[in-house]
Amino acid sequence: MRCPPLLLTLVLALATYTAATIEEKDYWMNLGRSHLEHVLSKQPNTNLAKNVILFVGDGMGLATVTAARIFKGQQQGMEGAEKGSLVWETFPDVGLVKTYNVDKQVPDSAGTGTAIFTGVKTNMGVVGVDARVPKGKCDATQVKKASLDSIMQWAQASGKLTGFVTTTRVTHATPSSTYARSPHREWECNAKIPIGATNCVKDIARQLIEDEPGRNLRVIFGGGLSPMGVANYTGPDEEVCKRTDGRNLADEWVRDKESAGVRATFVRNNGELARVTPGEHDAVMGLFATNHMEYDAERDQGPEGSPSLLNMTTTAMRLLQKGPNGFLLMVEGGLIDQAHHQNYARLALMETVGMEATVQAVLEMTSREDTLVIVTADHSHTMTMNGYPARGNDILGMAHNSTKKQLFETLTYANGPGHYDHLNNATDRSSVYLDPSQMANRSDIHYRHFAPIGIKSETHGGEDIAVYAIGPFSHLFNGVHEQNYIAHAISCAGQFGPNADMCKSTKSAASGFGSKAHPIAIMLIFTFVRITLL
Ligand SMILES: *[C@@H]1O[C@H](CO)[C@@H](O)[C@H](O)[C@H]1NC(C)=O
Ligand SMILES: *[C@@H]1O[C@H](CO)[C@@H](O)[C@H](O)[C@H]1NC(C)=O
Ligand SMILES: *[C@@H]1O[C@H](CO)[C@@H](O)[C@H](O)[C@H]1NC(C)=O
Ligand SMILES: *[C@@H]1O[C@H](CO)[C@@H](O)[C@H](O)[C@H]1NC(C)=O
Ligand SMILES: *[C@@H]1O[C@H](CO)[C@@H](O)[C@H](O)[C@H]1NC(C)=O
Ligand SMILES: [Zn+2]
């Protein structure tokens, strides 16, 4: 991508904004024209993507992206924050992604993660195996036949360093889809594998440290001390897997690396993470919570506390940038999804903005010439942005001002636990629901937005999500794609894995013989066919 330099763009944009006010037609005519010039100036970048960084905002549907854009602007005191953008919204290429699983209209993170990382769509709830394996059904022969290789494996085979960073447990659905094969996403530790299936597959945590490609990962950052057998469960929220075999997989991982001459270390908190240096360490496992990590807004930032997604990612980058053949890093903003499941709209937006800061940091540490950065989601949620709130209205506020109509919030969920918080339980009640504008704890991060259907955990949404890309071959993301296409595009751009050769010849073809060959070849074939037919 060779766009006009950022400064020039800013100056142009500034000139545009000062020339006319938003009410005047000139404002919009100038804005439209300058964006058109920007789009016309785009050139495809056909360099080799030596490095690939893939961000997955778990559950980051389009309503979340739009709301986070406005939320971020409003937090910064920006006037008319609707016109702002998150950093990935300035990327040159964008596509839409169909997220359905082979067996479900609305997907889960295991099925979608498998599609993104292996190039094969599968069933909901299974990890790293194709849809011949029904969820929870363990037939050793079938699982073996259905096993998939991931982009991590493809990258490792071509000599790249690999790793992942997540804010969930390292054995949770999204990260495990990069390295594991299991008929059930919840078989994270030995205790969760049902009797009868124990001889069929290893638990996901063991696969991470014993099998390919997990054991070759150079960076593993996230939560999950419990499934890895490091400590007792004390963490928040979701049920967690507790090992019963007495194994400490983090210790075993370090010993396995060291016996292979790889300088490895295991870290548990900010203080220990800060002591990691690329000069002294080649492989680092960081487990910063028993279960999932804490929301960025709630974590202890001190030396005993846990790092932000940004800190984990920049540390990971420094370790992976050592490799002469480039690297592949997957970064998951995993708590966007966790927050939505609780109808915590504010937290979901905060986590999205936290991931944006991480994307920004990654862009600053890399070059557009050799690094492909992709930002996508695995699936959406049921949060919708609705009503006709005034421009500049608090994105977390009410959708209208009228005293004559029932009040509701701009960000409303279709279902979830927020339903119960909004019930009017008074015996002499005049309405089914409480007035949301009068709820005292609206600004609390644990305030639940309204949902008309009450269920314990809000569900995912099934509409398309977006994929944004910048760097070599970012133009492969353009149009409406099946989700499994993402792995194929990465393979092409990075020239590793099954499509390693498909992006190779493009550069010479565009400038030399290739571009003329097509019309000539087509003419020859056409002539040949005509002669044959006559
Ligand atoms: C778990 O907690 C129990 C009781 O507090 C303790 O006896 C045991 O040593 C702990 N196990 C680990 C692995 O920390
Ligand atoms: C995390 O990031 C902050 C801000 O960039 C920095 O001050 C801090 O030292 C980092 N902590 C670690 C453990 O890297
Ligand atoms: C309600 O009116 C106030 C004052 O005009 C305005 O600031 C606010 O954004 C309006 N809210 C909605 C939801 O339109
Ligand atoms: C109303 O009652 C339901 C059912 O007992 C409960 O779950 C909910 O929390 C209550 N809501 C409020 C706002 O008190
Ligand atoms: C917010 O208020 C509602 C109703 O008043 C209550 O049910 C809920 O527990 C409160 N939430 C928090 C986080 O305090
Ligand atoms: Zn989810």
Coordinates of C-alpha atoms in Angstrom, one line a residue, residues 119-523:
G119 CA -8.6 -23.2 6.5
V120 CA -11.4 -25.7 7.1
K121 CA -14.9 -24.9 8.5
T122 CA -16.2 -27.4 11.0
N123 CA -18.9 -28.1 13.7
M124 CA -19.7 -25.9 16.6
G125 CA -17.7 -26.9 19.7
V126 CA -15.0 -29.0 18.1
V127 CA -11.4 -27.9 17.8
G128 CA -8.9 -28.6 15.0
V129 CA -10.9 -31.5 13.4
D130 CA -13.2 -31.4 10.4
A131 CA -17.0 -31.7 10.6
R132 CA -16.9 -35.5 10.3
V133 CA -16.4 -35.4 14.1
P134 CA -19.6 -34.6 16.0
K135 CA -19.1 -32.6 19.1
G136 CA -18.1 -34.7 22.1
K137 CA -17.9 -38.0 20.0
C138 CA -14.5 -39.6 20.4
D139 CA -13.6 -42.2 17.9
A140 CA -9.8 -42.4 17.7
T141 CA -9.6 -43.4 14.1
Q142 CA -12.2 -40.8 13.0
V143 CA -10.4 -38.0 15.0
K144 CA -7.1 -38.9 13.4
K145 CA -8.6 -38.9 9.9
A146 CA -10.3 -35.5 10.6
S147 CA -7.3 -33.8 12.2
L148 CA -6.3 -30.5 10.7
D149 CA -3.0 -28.6 10.5
S150 CA -3.0 -24.9 11.4
I151 CA -1.3 -21.8 10.1
M152 CA 1.1 -22.2 13.1
Q153 CA 2.2 -25.6 11.8
W154 CA 2.6 -24.2 8.2
A155 CA 4.6 -21.3 9.5
Q156 CA 6.8 -23.5 11.7
A157 CA 7.6 -25.8 8.7
S158 CA 8.9 -22.8 6.8
G159 CA 11.2 -21.8 9.6
K160 CA 9.1 -19.0 11.1
L161 CA 8.8 -18.3 14.8
T162 CA 5.3 -18.6 16.1
G163 CA 3.3 -17.7 19.2
F164 CA 0.0 -16.5 20.5
V165 CA -1.3 -14.0 23.1
T166 CA -4.8 -14.1 24.6
T167 CA -6.7 -12.6 27.5
T168 CA -8.6 -15.9 28.0
R169 CA -7.2 -19.2 29.2
V170 CA -4.5 -20.5 26.8
T171 CA -6.6 -23.6 26.5
H172 CA -9.8 -21.8 25.6
A173 CA -11.6 -22.2 22.2
T174 CA -9.9 -19.5 20.2
P175 CA -6.2 -20.1 21.2
S176 CA -6.7 -23.9 21.3
S177 CA -7.9 -23.8 17.6
T178 CA -4.3 -22.7 16.7
Y179 CA -2.7 -25.9 18.1
A180 CA -5.2 -28.6 19.3
R181 CA -7.4 -31.3 17.9
S182 CA -10.3 -32.3 20.1
P183 CA -14.0 -33.4 19.6
H184 CA -14.9 -31.0 22.5
R185 CA -13.6 -27.5 23.3
E186 CA -14.1 -28.1 27.0
W187 CA -11.7 -31.0 27.3
E188 CA -9.1 -28.6 28.4
C189 CA -7.6 -30.6 31.2
N190 CA -7.6 -34.4 31.9
A191 CA -10.5 -34.2 34.4
K192 CA -12.9 -33.0 31.7
I193 CA -12.4 -35.9 29.3
P194 CA -15.3 -38.3 29.9
I195 CA -14.6 -42.0 30.7
G196 CA -14.5 -43.8 27.4
A197 CA -12.8 -40.9 25.6
T198 CA -9.6 -40.9 27.6
N199 CA -7.9 -43.3 25.2
C200 CA -9.0 -41.3 22.2
V201 CA -7.5 -37.8 22.7
K202 CA -5.2 -36.0 25.1
D203 CA -6.6 -33.0 26.9
I204 CA -6.0 -29.7 25.2
A205 CA -3.5 -28.5 27.8
R206 CA -1.3 -31.5 27.2
Q207 CA -1.5 -31.1 23.5
L208 CA -0.2 -27.6 23.9
I209 CA 3.0 -28.7 25.5
E210 CA 3.4 -32.2 23.9
D211 CA 2.2 -32.1 20.3
E212 CA 2.9 -30.2 17.1
P213 CA 2.5 -27.3 16.6
G214 CA 1.9 -26.4 20.3
R215 CA 5.2 -27.5 21.7
N216 CA 7.1 -25.4 19.1
L217 CA 5.4 -22.2 20.0
R218 CA 7.9 -19.6 21.2
V219 CA 5.3 -17.4 23.0
I220 CA 2.3 -18.5 25.0
F221 CA 0.7 -15.7 27.0
G222 CA -2.7 -15.7 28.6
G223 CA -4.7 -17.1 31.6
G224 CA -5.2 -20.7 32.5
L225 CA -2.9 -21.7 35.4
S226 CA -5.6 -24.2 36.4
P227 CA -5.9 -26.4 33.2
M228 CA -2.1 -26.2 33.0
G229 CA -1.9 -27.6 36.5
V230 CA 0.0 -24.7 38.1
A231 CA -2.3 -23.7 40.9
N232 CA -5.7 -24.0 42.5
Y233 CA -8.8 -22.3 41.0
T234 CA -9.5 -18.9 42.5
G235 CA -10.3 -16.9 39.4
P236 CA -13.5 -15.1 38.3
D237 CA -16.4 -15.8 36.1
E238 CA -16.4 -19.0 34.0
E239 CA -16.0 -22.6 35.3
V240 CA -12.5 -23.8 35.0
C241 CA -10.7 -27.1 34.4
K242 CA -8.7 -28.5 37.3
R243 CA -6.1 -31.2 36.6
T244 CA -6.3 -34.4 38.7
D245 CA -3.1 -36.0 37.4
G246 CA -0.8 -33.8 39.6
R247 CA 1.1 -32.6 36.5
N248 CA 2.5 -29.1 36.3
L249 CA 2.6 -28.5 32.5
A250 CA 4.3 -25.2 32.7
D251 CA 7.3 -26.7 34.5
E252 CA 7.3 -29.6 32.0
W253 CA 7.2 -27.2 29.1
V254 CA 10.2 -25.3 30.4
R255 CA 12.2 -28.5 30.9
D256 CA 11.3 -29.8 27.5
K257 CA 12.5 -26.6 25.9
E258 CA 15.7 -26.6 27.9
S259 CA 16.5 -30.1 27.0
A260 CA 16.3 -29.0 23.3
G261 CA 18.7 -26.1 24.0
V262 CA 16.0 -23.5 23.8
R263 CA 16.3 -20.9 26.6
A264 CA 12.9 -21.0 28.2
T265 CA 11.2 -19.4 31.1
F266 CA 7.8 -19.3 32.8
V267 CA 6.3 -16.1 34.2
R268 CA 3.2 -15.4 36.3
N269 CA 2.9 -11.6 36.8
N270 CA 4.0 -8.1 35.6
G271 CA 7.2 -8.1 37.6
E272 CA 8.3 -11.4 36.0
L273 CA 7.2 -10.4 32.5
A274 CA 9.2 -7.2 32.7
R275 CA 12.4 -9.3 33.3
V276 CA 11.9 -11.2 30.0
T277 CA 14.5 -10.1 27.4
P278 CA 15.0 -11.3 23.9
G279 CA 18.8 -11.5 24.7
E280 CA 18.3 -14.1 27.5
H281 CA 15.1 -15.9 26.4
D282 CA 14.0 -17.8 23.3
A283 CA 10.7 -19.2 24.5
V284 CA 8.4 -17.8 27.2
M285 CA 5.2 -19.1 28.7
G286 CA 3.2 -16.5 30.7
L287 CA 0.1 -17.6 32.6
F288 CA -1.3 -14.6 34.5
A289 CA -4.5 -15.9 35.9
T290 CA -6.1 -19.1 37.2
N291 CA -8.9 -18.8 34.7
H292 CA -9.3 -16.1 32.1
M293 CA -7.4 -12.9 32.7
E294 CA -9.1 -10.0 34.3
Y295 CA -10.8 -7.1 32.4
D296 CA -8.2 -4.5 31.6
A297 CA -10.3 -2.0 33.8
E298 CA -10.0 -4.3 36.8
R299 CA -6.6 -5.8 36.7
D300 CA -3.9 -5.1 39.3
Q301 CA -1.2 -3.1 37.3
G302 CA 1.5 -3.6 40.0
P303 CA 4.4 -6.1 39.8
E304 CA 2.2 -8.8 41.4
G305 CA -0.6 -8.0 39.0
S306 CA -1.3 -9.1 35.4
P307 CA -0.3 -7.4 32.1
S308 CA -2.4 -5.7 29.5
L309 CA -3.0 -7.2 26.1
L310 CA -0.6 -4.5 24.9
N311 CA 2.2 -5.4 27.2
M312 CA 1.9 -9.1 26.5
T313 CA 1.9 -8.4 22.7
T314 CA 4.8 -6.1 22.6
T315 CA 6.9 -8.5 24.7
A316 CA 5.8 -11.3 22.4
M317 CA 6.9 -9.2 19.4
R318 CA 10.3 -8.6 20.8
L319 CA 10.9 -12.3 21.2
L320 CA 9.5 -13.3 17.8
Q321 CA 11.3 -10.6 15.9
K322 CA 14.6 -12.4 16.6
G323 CA 13.9 -15.0 14.0
P324 CA 15.7 -14.6 10.6
N325 CA 12.7 -16.0 8.7
G326 CA 10.0 -13.9 10.2
F327 CA 7.2 -14.8 12.5
L328 CA 3.5 -15.5 12.9
L329 CA 1.7 -14.1 15.9
M330 CA -2.0 -14.5 16.8
V331 CA -3.4 -12.0 19.3
E332 CA -6.8 -12.5 20.8
G333 CA -8.8 -9.8 22.5
G334 CA -10.8 -12.5 24.3
L335 CA -12.7 -10.5 26.9
I336 CA -14.8 -8.6 24.4
D337 CA -16.8 -11.8 24.2
Q338 CA -16.8 -12.5 27.9
A339 CA -18.1 -9.0 28.6
H340 CA -20.9 -9.3 26.0
H341 CA -22.0 -12.6 27.4
Q342 CA -22.7 -10.7 30.6
N343 CA -24.3 -7.8 28.8
Y344 CA -21.5 -5.6 30.1
A345 CA -21.6 -3.2 27.1
R346 CA -19.2 -0.7 28.7
L347 CA -16.6 -3.4 29.4
A348 CA -16.9 -4.9 25.9
L349 CA -16.2 -1.4 24.4
M350 CA -13.3 -0.8 26.8
E351 CA -11.7 -4.2 25.8
T352 CA -12.2 -3.3 22.1
V353 CA -10.4 0.0 22.6
G354 CA -7.7 -1.9 24.5
M355 CA -7.2 -4.1 21.5
E356 CA -7.0 -1.0 19.3
A357 CA -4.1 0.3 21.4
T358 CA -2.4 -3.0 20.9
V359 CA -2.9 -2.9 17.1
Q360 CA -1.4 0.6 17.1
A361 CA 1.6 -0.6 19.0
V362 CA 2.2 -3.5 16.6
L363 CA 2.0 -1.1 13.6
E364 CA 4.6 1.1 15.2
M365 CA 7.0 -1.9 15.8
T366 CA 6.7 -3.2 12.2
S367 CA 7.0 -2.1 8.6
R368 CA 4.2 -2.2 6.0
E369 CA 6.9 -3.4 3.6
D370 CA 7.2 -6.9 5.1
T371 CA 4.5 -7.3 7.8
L372 CA 0.9 -8.2 7.1
V373 CA -1.4 -7.1 10.0
I374 CA -5.0 -8.5 9.9
V375 CA -7.7 -7.6 12.3
T376 CA -10.9 -9.6 12.4
A377 CA -13.4 -11.2 14.8
D378 CA -14.6 -14.8 15.1
H379 CA -18.3 -14.0 15.4
S380 CA -20.7 -11.3 16.4
H381 CA -23.0 -10.8 19.5
T382 CA -26.6 -9.7 19.9
M383 CA -25.8 -6.2 20.9
T384 CA -27.5 -3.7 18.6
M385 CA -27.2 0.1 18.3
N386 CA -30.7 1.3 18.0
G387 CA -33.3 4.1 18.4
Y388 CA -32.6 7.6 17.0
P389 CA -30.3 9.1 19.6
A390 CA -29.0 12.6 18.8
R391 CA -25.6 13.1 17.2
G392 CA -23.0 13.2 20.1
N393 CA -25.3 11.4 22.5
D394 CA -23.5 9.2 25.1
I395 CA -23.2 5.9 23.3
L396 CA -23.9 4.1 26.6
G397 CA -27.0 6.3 27.2
M398 CA -30.6 6.4 26.3
A399 CA -31.9 6.1 22.8
H400 CA -34.3 9.1 23.0
N401 CA -35.4 12.0 25.2
S402 CA -39.1 11.8 24.9
T403 CA -41.2 11.5 28.1
K404 CA -44.1 10.2 26.1
K405 CA -42.5 7.0 24.9
Q406 CA -40.9 4.1 26.8
L407 CA -37.2 4.8 27.4
F408 CA -34.6 2.4 26.2
E409 CA -30.8 2.2 25.7
T410 CA -29.0 2.8 22.5
L411 CA -27.0 -0.4 23.1
T412 CA -29.6 -3.1 23.6
Y413 CA -29.0 -6.9 23.6
A414 CA -31.4 -9.4 22.2
N415 CA -30.9 -11.7 25.2
G416 CA -28.8 -12.2 28.3
P417 CA -28.7 -11.8 32.1
G418 CA -29.3 -8.1 31.9
H419 CA -33.0 -8.9 31.5
Y420 CA -33.3 -9.8 35.2
D421 CA -31.6 -6.6 36.5
H422 CA -34.2 -4.6 34.6
L423 CA -37.3 -6.4 35.9
N424 CA -39.6 -4.3 38.0
N425 CA -40.3 -6.6 40.9
A426 CA -42.5 -4.1 42.9
T427 CA -45.9 -5.6 43.8
D428 CA -47.7 -2.4 42.8
R429 CA -45.7 -2.1 39.6
S430 CA -47.0 0.0 36.7
S431 CA -44.5 -1.3 34.2
V432 CA -42.8 -4.7 33.6
Y433 CA -39.4 -3.1 33.4
L434 CA -37.6 -0.5 35.4
D435 CA -36.8 2.9 33.8
P436 CA -33.2 2.3 32.7
S437 CA -32.3 6.0 32.9
Q438 CA -33.1 5.9 36.6
M439 CA -30.9 2.9 37.4
A440 CA -28.3 4.1 39.9
N441 CA -25.4 2.0 38.7
R442 CA -25.4 2.9 35.0
S443 CA -21.8 4.0 35.0
D444 CA -20.6 0.9 36.8
I445 CA -18.5 -1.4 34.6
H446 CA -20.7 -4.2 35.7
Y447 CA -23.9 -2.5 34.8
R448 CA -25.8 -4.8 32.5
H449 CA -27.6 -3.4 29.5
F450 CA -31.2 -4.4 28.9
A451 CA -32.2 -7.6 27.2
P452 CA -35.8 -8.6 26.5
I453 CA -35.0 -12.4 26.8
G454 CA -33.6 -13.5 30.1
I455 CA -30.8 -16.1 29.9
K456 CA -27.7 -16.7 32.0
S457 CA -25.2 -16.0 29.3
E458 CA -26.0 -13.8 26.3
T459 CA -25.6 -15.6 23.0
H460 CA -23.4 -14.9 19.9
G461 CA -24.9 -13.3 16.8
G462 CA -24.8 -14.8 13.4
E463 CA -24.4 -11.9 11.0
D464 CA -21.2 -11.3 9.1
I465 CA -18.1 -9.8 10.8
A466 CA -15.3 -7.8 9.1
V467 CA -11.7 -8.5 8.3
Y468 CA -9.4 -5.5 8.0
A469 CA -5.8 -5.8 6.6
I470 CA -2.7 -3.7 5.9
G471 CA 0.7 -4.7 4.5
P472 CA 1.7 -7.3 1.8
F473 CA -1.2 -8.8 0.0
S474 CA -3.8 -7.0 2.2
H475 CA -5.9 -6.8 -1.0
L476 CA -6.6 -10.5 -0.7
F477 CA -9.2 -9.4 1.8
N478 CA -11.8 -7.8 -0.4
G479 CA -15.4 -8.9 -0.8
V480 CA -17.5 -11.4 1.1
H481 CA -15.4 -14.3 2.3
E482 CA -16.1 -17.6 3.9
Q483 CA -14.3 -17.6 7.2
N484 CA -11.9 -20.5 6.4
Y485 CA -10.5 -18.3 3.5
I486 CA -8.5 -16.3 6.1
A487 CA -6.0 -19.1 6.6
H488 CA -5.7 -19.6 2.8
A489 CA -5.0 -15.9 2.3
I490 CA -2.4 -15.9 5.1
S491 CA -0.7 -18.9 3.5
C492 CA -0.5 -17.1 0.1
A493 CA 0.7 -13.8 1.5
G494 CA 3.3 -15.4 3.8
Q495 CA 4.3 -18.0 1.2
F496 CA 4.0 -20.9 3.6
G497 CA 1.6 -23.8 3.8
P498 CA -0.7 -25.1 1.1
N499 CA -0.9 -21.9 -1.0
A500 CA 2.7 -20.9 -0.6
D501 CA 3.2 -20.5 -4.4
M502 CA 0.0 -18.7 -5.2
C503 CA 1.2 -15.2 -4.3
K504 CA 4.7 -15.7 -5.6
S505 CA 4.4 -14.8 -9.3
T506 CA 2.0 -11.9 -9.0
K507 CA 4.7 -9.2 -8.9
S508 CA 6.4 -10.2 -12.2
A509 CA 3.1 -10.9 -13.8
A510 CA 1.8 -7.5 -13.1
S511 CA 4.7 -5.7 -14.6
G512 CA 6.0 -8.0 -17.3
F513 CA 4.8 -10.7 -19.8
G514 CA 2.1 -12.1 -17.5
S515 CA -0.3 -9.2 -17.8
K516 CA -0.3 -9.4 -21.6
A517 CA -0.2 -13.2 -21.7
H518 CA -3.8 -13.5 -20.4
P519 CA -5.6 -11.7 -23.3
I520 CA -3.4 -13.4 -25.9
A521 CA -3.9 -16.8 -24.4
I522 CA -7.7 -16.3 -24.2
M523 CA -7.7 -15.1 -27.9

